[in-house]
CSV table of C-alpha atoms in Angstrom, one decimal:
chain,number,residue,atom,x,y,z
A,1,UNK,CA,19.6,-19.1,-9.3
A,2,UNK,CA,19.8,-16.0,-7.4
A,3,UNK,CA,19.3,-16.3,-3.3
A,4,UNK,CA,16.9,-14.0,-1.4
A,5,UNK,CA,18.4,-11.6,0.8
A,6,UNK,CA,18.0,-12.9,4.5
A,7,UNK,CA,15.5,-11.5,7.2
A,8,UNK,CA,16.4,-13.8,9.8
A,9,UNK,CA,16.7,-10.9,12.3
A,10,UNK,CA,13.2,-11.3,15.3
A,11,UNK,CA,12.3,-14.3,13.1
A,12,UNK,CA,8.6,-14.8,13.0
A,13,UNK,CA,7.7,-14.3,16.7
A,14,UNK,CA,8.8,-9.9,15.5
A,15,UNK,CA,6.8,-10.5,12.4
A,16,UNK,CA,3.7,-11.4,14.0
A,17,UNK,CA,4.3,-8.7,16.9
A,18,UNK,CA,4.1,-6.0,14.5
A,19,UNK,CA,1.3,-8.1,12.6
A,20,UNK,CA,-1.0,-7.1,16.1
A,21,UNK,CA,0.5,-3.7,16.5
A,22,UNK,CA,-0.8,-2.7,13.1
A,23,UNK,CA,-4.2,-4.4,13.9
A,24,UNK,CA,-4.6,-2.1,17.0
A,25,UNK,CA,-3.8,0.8,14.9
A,26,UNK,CA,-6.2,0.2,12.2
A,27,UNK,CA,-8.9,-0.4,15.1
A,28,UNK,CA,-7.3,2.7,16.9
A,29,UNK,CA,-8.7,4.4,13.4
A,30,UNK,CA,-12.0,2.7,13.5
A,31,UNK,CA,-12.1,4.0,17.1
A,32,UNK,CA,-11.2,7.7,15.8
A,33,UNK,CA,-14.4,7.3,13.5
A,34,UNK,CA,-16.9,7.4,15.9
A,35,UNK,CA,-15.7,10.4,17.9
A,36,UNK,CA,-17.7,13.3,18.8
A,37,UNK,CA,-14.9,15.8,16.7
A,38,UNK,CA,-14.7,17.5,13.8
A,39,UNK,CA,-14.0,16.6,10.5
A,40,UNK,CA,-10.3,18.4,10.1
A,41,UNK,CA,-9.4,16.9,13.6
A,42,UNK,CA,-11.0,13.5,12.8
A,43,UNK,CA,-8.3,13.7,9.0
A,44,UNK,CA,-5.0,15.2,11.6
A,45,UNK,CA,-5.7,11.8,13.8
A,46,UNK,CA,-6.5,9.4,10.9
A,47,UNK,CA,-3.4,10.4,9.2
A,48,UNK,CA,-1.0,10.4,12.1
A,49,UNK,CA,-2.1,6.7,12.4
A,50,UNK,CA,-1.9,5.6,9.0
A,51,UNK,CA,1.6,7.3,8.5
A,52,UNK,CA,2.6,5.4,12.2
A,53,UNK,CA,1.1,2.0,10.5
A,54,UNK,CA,3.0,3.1,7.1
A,55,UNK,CA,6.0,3.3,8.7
A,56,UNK,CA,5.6,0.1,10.8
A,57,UNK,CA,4.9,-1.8,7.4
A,58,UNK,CA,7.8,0.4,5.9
A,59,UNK,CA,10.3,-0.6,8.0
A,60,UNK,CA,9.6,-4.4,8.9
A,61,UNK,CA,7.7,-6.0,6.6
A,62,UNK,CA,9.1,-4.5,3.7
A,63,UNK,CA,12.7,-4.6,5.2
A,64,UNK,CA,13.6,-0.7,4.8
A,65,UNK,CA,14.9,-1.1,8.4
A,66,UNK,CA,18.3,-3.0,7.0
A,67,UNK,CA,19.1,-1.1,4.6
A,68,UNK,CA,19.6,2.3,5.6
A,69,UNK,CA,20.9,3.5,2.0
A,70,UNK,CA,17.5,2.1,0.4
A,71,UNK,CA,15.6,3.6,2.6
A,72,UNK,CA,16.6,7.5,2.6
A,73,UNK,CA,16.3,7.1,-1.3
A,74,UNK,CA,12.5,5.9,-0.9
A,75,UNK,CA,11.4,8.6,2.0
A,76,UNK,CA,13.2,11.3,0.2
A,77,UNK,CA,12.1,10.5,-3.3
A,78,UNK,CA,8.1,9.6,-1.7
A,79,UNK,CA,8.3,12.8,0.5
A,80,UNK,CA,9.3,14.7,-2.3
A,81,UNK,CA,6.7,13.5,-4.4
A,82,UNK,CA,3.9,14.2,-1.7
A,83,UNK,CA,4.8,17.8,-0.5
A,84,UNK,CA,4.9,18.7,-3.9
A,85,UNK,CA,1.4,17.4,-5.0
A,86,UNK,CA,0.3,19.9,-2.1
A,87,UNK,CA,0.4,23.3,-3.8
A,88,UNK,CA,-3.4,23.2,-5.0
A,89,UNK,CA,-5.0,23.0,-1.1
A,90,UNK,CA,-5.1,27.0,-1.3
A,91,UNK,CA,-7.3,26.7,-4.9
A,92,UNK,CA,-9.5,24.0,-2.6
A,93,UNK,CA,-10.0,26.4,0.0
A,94,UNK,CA,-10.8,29.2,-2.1
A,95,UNK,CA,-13.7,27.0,-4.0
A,96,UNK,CA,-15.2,26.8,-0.7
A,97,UNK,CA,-14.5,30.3,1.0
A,98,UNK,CA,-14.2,32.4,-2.4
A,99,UNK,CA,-10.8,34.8,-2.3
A,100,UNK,CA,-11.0,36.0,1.3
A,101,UNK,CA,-8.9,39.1,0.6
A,102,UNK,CA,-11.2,40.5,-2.1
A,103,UNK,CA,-14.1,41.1,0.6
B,1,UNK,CA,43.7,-0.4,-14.8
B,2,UNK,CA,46.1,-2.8,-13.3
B,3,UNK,CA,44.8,-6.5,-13.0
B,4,UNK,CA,44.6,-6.7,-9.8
B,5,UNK,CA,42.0,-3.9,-10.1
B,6,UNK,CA,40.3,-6.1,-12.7
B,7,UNK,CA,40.4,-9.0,-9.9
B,8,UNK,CA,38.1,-6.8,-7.7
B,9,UNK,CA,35.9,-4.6,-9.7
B,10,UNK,CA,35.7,-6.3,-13.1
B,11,UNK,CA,35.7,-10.1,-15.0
B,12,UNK,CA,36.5,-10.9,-18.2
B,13,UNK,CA,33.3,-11.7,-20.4
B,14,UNK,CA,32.5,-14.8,-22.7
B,15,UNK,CA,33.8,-12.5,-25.6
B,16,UNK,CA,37.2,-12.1,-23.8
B,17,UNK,CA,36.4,-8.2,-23.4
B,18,UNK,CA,37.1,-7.3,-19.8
B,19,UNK,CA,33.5,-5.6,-18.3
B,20,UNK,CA,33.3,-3.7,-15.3
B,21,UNK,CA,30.9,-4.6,-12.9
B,22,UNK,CA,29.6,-1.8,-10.5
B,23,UNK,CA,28.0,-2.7,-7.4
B,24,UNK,CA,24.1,-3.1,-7.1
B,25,UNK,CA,22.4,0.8,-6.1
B,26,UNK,CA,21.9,0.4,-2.1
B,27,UNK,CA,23.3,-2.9,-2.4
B,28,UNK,CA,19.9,-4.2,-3.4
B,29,UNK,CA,19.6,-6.5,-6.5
B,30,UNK,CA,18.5,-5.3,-9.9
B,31,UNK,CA,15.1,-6.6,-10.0
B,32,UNK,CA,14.7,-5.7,-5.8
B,33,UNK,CA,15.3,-1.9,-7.1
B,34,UNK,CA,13.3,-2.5,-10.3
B,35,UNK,CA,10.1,-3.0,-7.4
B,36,UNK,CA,11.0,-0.3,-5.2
B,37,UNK,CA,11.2,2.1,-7.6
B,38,UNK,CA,8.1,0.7,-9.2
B,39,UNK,CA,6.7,1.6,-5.5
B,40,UNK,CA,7.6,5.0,-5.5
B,41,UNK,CA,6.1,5.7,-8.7
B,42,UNK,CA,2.8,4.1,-7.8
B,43,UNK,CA,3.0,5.5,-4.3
B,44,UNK,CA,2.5,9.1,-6.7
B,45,UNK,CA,-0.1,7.6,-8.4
B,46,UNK,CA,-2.3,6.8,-5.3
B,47,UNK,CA,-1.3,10.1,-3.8
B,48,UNK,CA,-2.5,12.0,-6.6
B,49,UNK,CA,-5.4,10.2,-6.5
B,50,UNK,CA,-6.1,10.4,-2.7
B,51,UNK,CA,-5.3,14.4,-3.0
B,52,UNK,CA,-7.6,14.8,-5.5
B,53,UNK,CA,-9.7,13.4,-3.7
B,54,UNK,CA,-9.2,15.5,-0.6
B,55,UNK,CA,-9.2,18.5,-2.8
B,56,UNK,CA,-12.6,18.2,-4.3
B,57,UNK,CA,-14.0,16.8,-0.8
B,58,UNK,CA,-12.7,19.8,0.8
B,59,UNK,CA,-14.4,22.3,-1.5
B,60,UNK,CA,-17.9,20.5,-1.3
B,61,UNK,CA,-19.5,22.0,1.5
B,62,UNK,CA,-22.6,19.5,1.3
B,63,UNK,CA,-19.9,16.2,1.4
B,64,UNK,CA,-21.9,12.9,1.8
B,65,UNK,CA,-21.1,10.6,4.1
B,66,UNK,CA,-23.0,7.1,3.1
B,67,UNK,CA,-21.4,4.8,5.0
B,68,UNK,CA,-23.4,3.3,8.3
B,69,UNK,CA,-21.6,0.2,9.0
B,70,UNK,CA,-18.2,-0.4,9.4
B,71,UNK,CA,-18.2,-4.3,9.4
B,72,UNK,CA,-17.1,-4.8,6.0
B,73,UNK,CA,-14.2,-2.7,5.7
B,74,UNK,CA,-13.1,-4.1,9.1
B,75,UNK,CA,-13.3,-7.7,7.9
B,76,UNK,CA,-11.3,-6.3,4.3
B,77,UNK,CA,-8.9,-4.2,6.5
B,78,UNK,CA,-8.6,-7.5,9.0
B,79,UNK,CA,-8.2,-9.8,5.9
B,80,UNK,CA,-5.6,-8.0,3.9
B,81,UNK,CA,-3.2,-7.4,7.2
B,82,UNK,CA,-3.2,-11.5,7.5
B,83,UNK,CA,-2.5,-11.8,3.9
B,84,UNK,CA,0.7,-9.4,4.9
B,85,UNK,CA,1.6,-11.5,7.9
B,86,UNK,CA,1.2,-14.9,5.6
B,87,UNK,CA,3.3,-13.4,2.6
B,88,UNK,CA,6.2,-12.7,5.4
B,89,UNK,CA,5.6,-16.6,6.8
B,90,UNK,CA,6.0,-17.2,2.4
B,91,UNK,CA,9.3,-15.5,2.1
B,92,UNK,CA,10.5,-16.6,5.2
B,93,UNK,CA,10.0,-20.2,4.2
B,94,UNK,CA,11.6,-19.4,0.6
B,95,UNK,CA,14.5,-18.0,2.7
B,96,UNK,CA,14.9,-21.2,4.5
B,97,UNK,CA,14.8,-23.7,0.9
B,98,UNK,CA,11.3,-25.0,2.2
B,99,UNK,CA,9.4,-25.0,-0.9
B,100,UNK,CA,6.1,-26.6,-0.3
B,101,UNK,CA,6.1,-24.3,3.2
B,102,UNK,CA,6.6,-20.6,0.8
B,103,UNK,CA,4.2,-22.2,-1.9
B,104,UNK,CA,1.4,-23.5,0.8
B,105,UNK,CA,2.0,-19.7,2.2
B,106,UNK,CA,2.1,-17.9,-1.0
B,107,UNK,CA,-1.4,-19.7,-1.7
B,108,UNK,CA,-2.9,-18.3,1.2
B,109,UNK,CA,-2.0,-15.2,0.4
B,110,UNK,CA,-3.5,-15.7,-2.8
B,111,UNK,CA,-6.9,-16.9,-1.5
B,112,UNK,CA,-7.1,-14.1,1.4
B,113,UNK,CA,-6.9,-11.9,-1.8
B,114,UNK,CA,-9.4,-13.0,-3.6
B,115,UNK,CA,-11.5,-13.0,-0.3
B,116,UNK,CA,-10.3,-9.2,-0.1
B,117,UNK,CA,-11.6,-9.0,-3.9
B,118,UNK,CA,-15.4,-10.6,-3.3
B,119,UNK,CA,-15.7,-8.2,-0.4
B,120,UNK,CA,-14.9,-5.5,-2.5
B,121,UNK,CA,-17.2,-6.5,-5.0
B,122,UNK,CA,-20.0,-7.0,-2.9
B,123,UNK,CA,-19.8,-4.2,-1.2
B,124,UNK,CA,-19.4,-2.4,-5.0
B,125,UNK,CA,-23.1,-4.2,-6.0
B,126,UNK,CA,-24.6,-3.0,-2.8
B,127,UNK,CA,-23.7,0.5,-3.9
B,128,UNK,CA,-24.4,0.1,-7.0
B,129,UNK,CA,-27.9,-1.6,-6.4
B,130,UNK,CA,-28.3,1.6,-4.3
B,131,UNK,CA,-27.9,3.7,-7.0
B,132,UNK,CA,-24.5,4.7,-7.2
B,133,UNK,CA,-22.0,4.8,-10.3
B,134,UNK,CA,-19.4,6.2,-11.2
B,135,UNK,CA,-21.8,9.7,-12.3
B,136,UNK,CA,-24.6,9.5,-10.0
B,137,UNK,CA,-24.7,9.7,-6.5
B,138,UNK,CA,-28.0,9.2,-4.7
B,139,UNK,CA,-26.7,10.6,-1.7
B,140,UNK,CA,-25.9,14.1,-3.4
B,141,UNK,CA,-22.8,15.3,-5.3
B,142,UNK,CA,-21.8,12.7,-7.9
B,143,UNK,CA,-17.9,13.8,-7.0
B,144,UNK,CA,-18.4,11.4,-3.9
B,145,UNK,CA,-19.0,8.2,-6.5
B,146,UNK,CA,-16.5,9.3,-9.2
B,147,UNK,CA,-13.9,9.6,-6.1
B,148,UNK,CA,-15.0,6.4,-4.9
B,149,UNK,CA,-15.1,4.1,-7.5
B,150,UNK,CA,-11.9,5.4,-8.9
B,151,UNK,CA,-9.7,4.9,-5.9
B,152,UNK,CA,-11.0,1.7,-4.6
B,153,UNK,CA,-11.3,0.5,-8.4
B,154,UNK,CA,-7.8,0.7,-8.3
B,155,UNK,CA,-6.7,-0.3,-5.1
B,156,UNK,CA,-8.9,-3.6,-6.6
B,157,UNK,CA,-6.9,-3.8,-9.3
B,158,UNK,CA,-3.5,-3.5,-7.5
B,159,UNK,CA,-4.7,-6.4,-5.5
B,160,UNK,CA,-6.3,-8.5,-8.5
B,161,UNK,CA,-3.1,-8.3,-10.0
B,162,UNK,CA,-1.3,-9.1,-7.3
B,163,UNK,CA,-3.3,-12.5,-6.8
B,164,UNK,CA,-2.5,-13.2,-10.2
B,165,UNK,CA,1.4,-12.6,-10.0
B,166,UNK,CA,1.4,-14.9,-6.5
B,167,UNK,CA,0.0,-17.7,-8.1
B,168,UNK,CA,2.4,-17.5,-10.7
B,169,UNK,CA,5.5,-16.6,-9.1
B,170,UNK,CA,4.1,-19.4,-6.8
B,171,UNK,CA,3.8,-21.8,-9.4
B,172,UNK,CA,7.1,-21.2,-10.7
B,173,UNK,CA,9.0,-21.2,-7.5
B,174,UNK,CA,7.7,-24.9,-6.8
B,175,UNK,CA,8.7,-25.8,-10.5
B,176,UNK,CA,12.0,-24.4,-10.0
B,177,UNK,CA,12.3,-21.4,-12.6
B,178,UNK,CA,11.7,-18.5,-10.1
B,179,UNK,CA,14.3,-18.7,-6.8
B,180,UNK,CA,13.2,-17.2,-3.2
B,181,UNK,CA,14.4,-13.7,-4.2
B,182,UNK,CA,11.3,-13.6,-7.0
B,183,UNK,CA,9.1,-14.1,-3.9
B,184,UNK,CA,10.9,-11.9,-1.9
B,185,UNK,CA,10.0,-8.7,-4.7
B,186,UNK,CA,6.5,-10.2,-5.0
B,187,UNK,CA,6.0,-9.8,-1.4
B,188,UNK,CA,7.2,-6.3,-1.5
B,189,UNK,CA,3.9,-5.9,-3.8
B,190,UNK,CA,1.4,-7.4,-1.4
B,191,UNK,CA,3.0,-5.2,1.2
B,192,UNK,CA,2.7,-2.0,-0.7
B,193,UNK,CA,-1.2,-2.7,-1.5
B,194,UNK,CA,-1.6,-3.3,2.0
B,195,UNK,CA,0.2,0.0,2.9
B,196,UNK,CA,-2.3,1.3,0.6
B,197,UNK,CA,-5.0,-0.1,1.9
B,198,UNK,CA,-4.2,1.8,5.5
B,199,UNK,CA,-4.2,5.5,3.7
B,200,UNK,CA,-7.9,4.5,1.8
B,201,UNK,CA,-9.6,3.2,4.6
B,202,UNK,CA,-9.6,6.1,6.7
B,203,UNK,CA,-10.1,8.7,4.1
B,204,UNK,CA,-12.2,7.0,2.2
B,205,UNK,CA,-14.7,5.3,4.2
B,206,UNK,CA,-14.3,6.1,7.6
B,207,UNK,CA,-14.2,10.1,6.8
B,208,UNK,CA,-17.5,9.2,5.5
B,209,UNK,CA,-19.3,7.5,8.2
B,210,UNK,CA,-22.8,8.7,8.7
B,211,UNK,CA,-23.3,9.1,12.9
């Protein structure tokens, strides 16, 4: 029977640190919610956290950290993925403004 | 290639046909890999969904935002980073041969799931019960429901599953059939839906917070 690779490195006491660090975050988020800002300012902040608490989770509790191969191939293959998914924002912006050039 | 080659990089099969082994991509073992690339392909699917999302969103001038509490989604948000920190305490306990510690674990995972779930689902009812479905919105454009229903129907279904492959794998482990590195890819799973989880709270509900 195969043997699980092992994650001794921190032990526990890391795992639980990072366990409260992504609990401030998420209230760090909560927090963002009720400020007195607008709504593209309120989505830069929101995102910057969840991408911080993305990579936290990334890294230690999913282990990317060891293996530094693995995790290029993931972040480059992810990344990839999401900046290419991002060519219709200038269609979204035109349903809301119309085509500002033709005014 | 001489034998001594064979002596590193290949072994000589039941058959008596010499095979050569590679080693695993990244190092990582087959069904390790199988997950993570599993992952990436689901991380699209979510992203698709979330930038559709943001797409149609962004073009609605008159976006509602129904949402006047935050207690719930705290409690869900609260709930499912425990199950993350208790899948860890699972694997770490597989790691160490303790089987009755990874399978008590691996259980509470489980149940802070299905407590994840019934929160879901109540909240679901109440917005149902308030008229909302996946076509009508009470609150204005029906893109907000359709949006919302979809993405948290299938973050819900991502974790439904996931309870049902823990008690499984679970099972298995403490009858002997799966080892600690079938926990180990099941809690790269849980981890993922959590990951999810910190991408759909904010846009989702807290982008739609009434003030």
């Amino acid at each position: 029977m195969a043997v699980a690779e092992t994650h001794n490195t921190g032990g526990i006491g890391k795992d639980v640190a990072i366990y409260v660090l992504l609990l401030i975050l998420a209230g760090i988020q909560f927090i963002i919610a009720y400020q007195d800002i607008t709504a593209s300012q309120m989505f830069v902040r929101m995102l910057s956290v969840a991408i911080i608490e993305a990579g936290l989770a990334l890294l230690f509790f999913m282990h990317l950290s060891k293996n530094r191969g693995l995790m290029w191939f993931v972040v480059i293959f992810t990344v990839a993925v999401l900046l290419g998914m991002q060519y219709g924002w200038t269609d979204s912006f035109r349903l809301l403004d119309g085509v500002r050039w033709s005014h | 290639m001489s034998q001594a080659d064979l002596s590193i990089h290949g072994q000589v099969s039941r058959t008596g046909a010499t095979e050569i082994m590679t080693a695993p991509t990244f190092s990582v073992p087959a069904k390790k890999m199988a997950m993570w690339l599993f992952i990436i392909a689901d991380t699209a699917t979510f992203a698709g969904c979330l930038v559709a999302y943001g797409f149609i969103r962004n073009a609605t001038p008159d976006w509602p935002r129904p949402f006047h509490s935050i207690t719930n989604v705290a409690i869900m948000t609260f709930i499912l980073l425990t199950s993350s920190l208790t899948m860890l305490i699972g694997i770490r306990s597989a790691e160490k041969e303790d089987k009755a510690g990874a399978f008590r674990w691996m259980m509470i995972t489980a149940v802070l799931g299905i407590l994840f779930a019934v929160l879901h689902i109540r909240e679901w009812l109440g917005m149902i019960g308030d008229g909302a479905t996946l076509f009508h919105n009470p609150w204005g454009t029906p893109l907000f429901s359709s949006a919302f229903f979809s993405i948290t129907g299938l973050h819900l279904l991502h974790v439904t599953g996931g309870v049902i492959a823990l008690i499984a794998v679970a099972i298995r482990y403490q009858g002997g059939r799966y080892g600690a590195d079938d926990i180990e890819v099941t809690g790269l799973y849980w981890h993922f839906v959590d990951l999810v989880w910190m991408f759909v709270v904010p846009l989702i509900y807290l982008m739609n917070l009434s003030h």
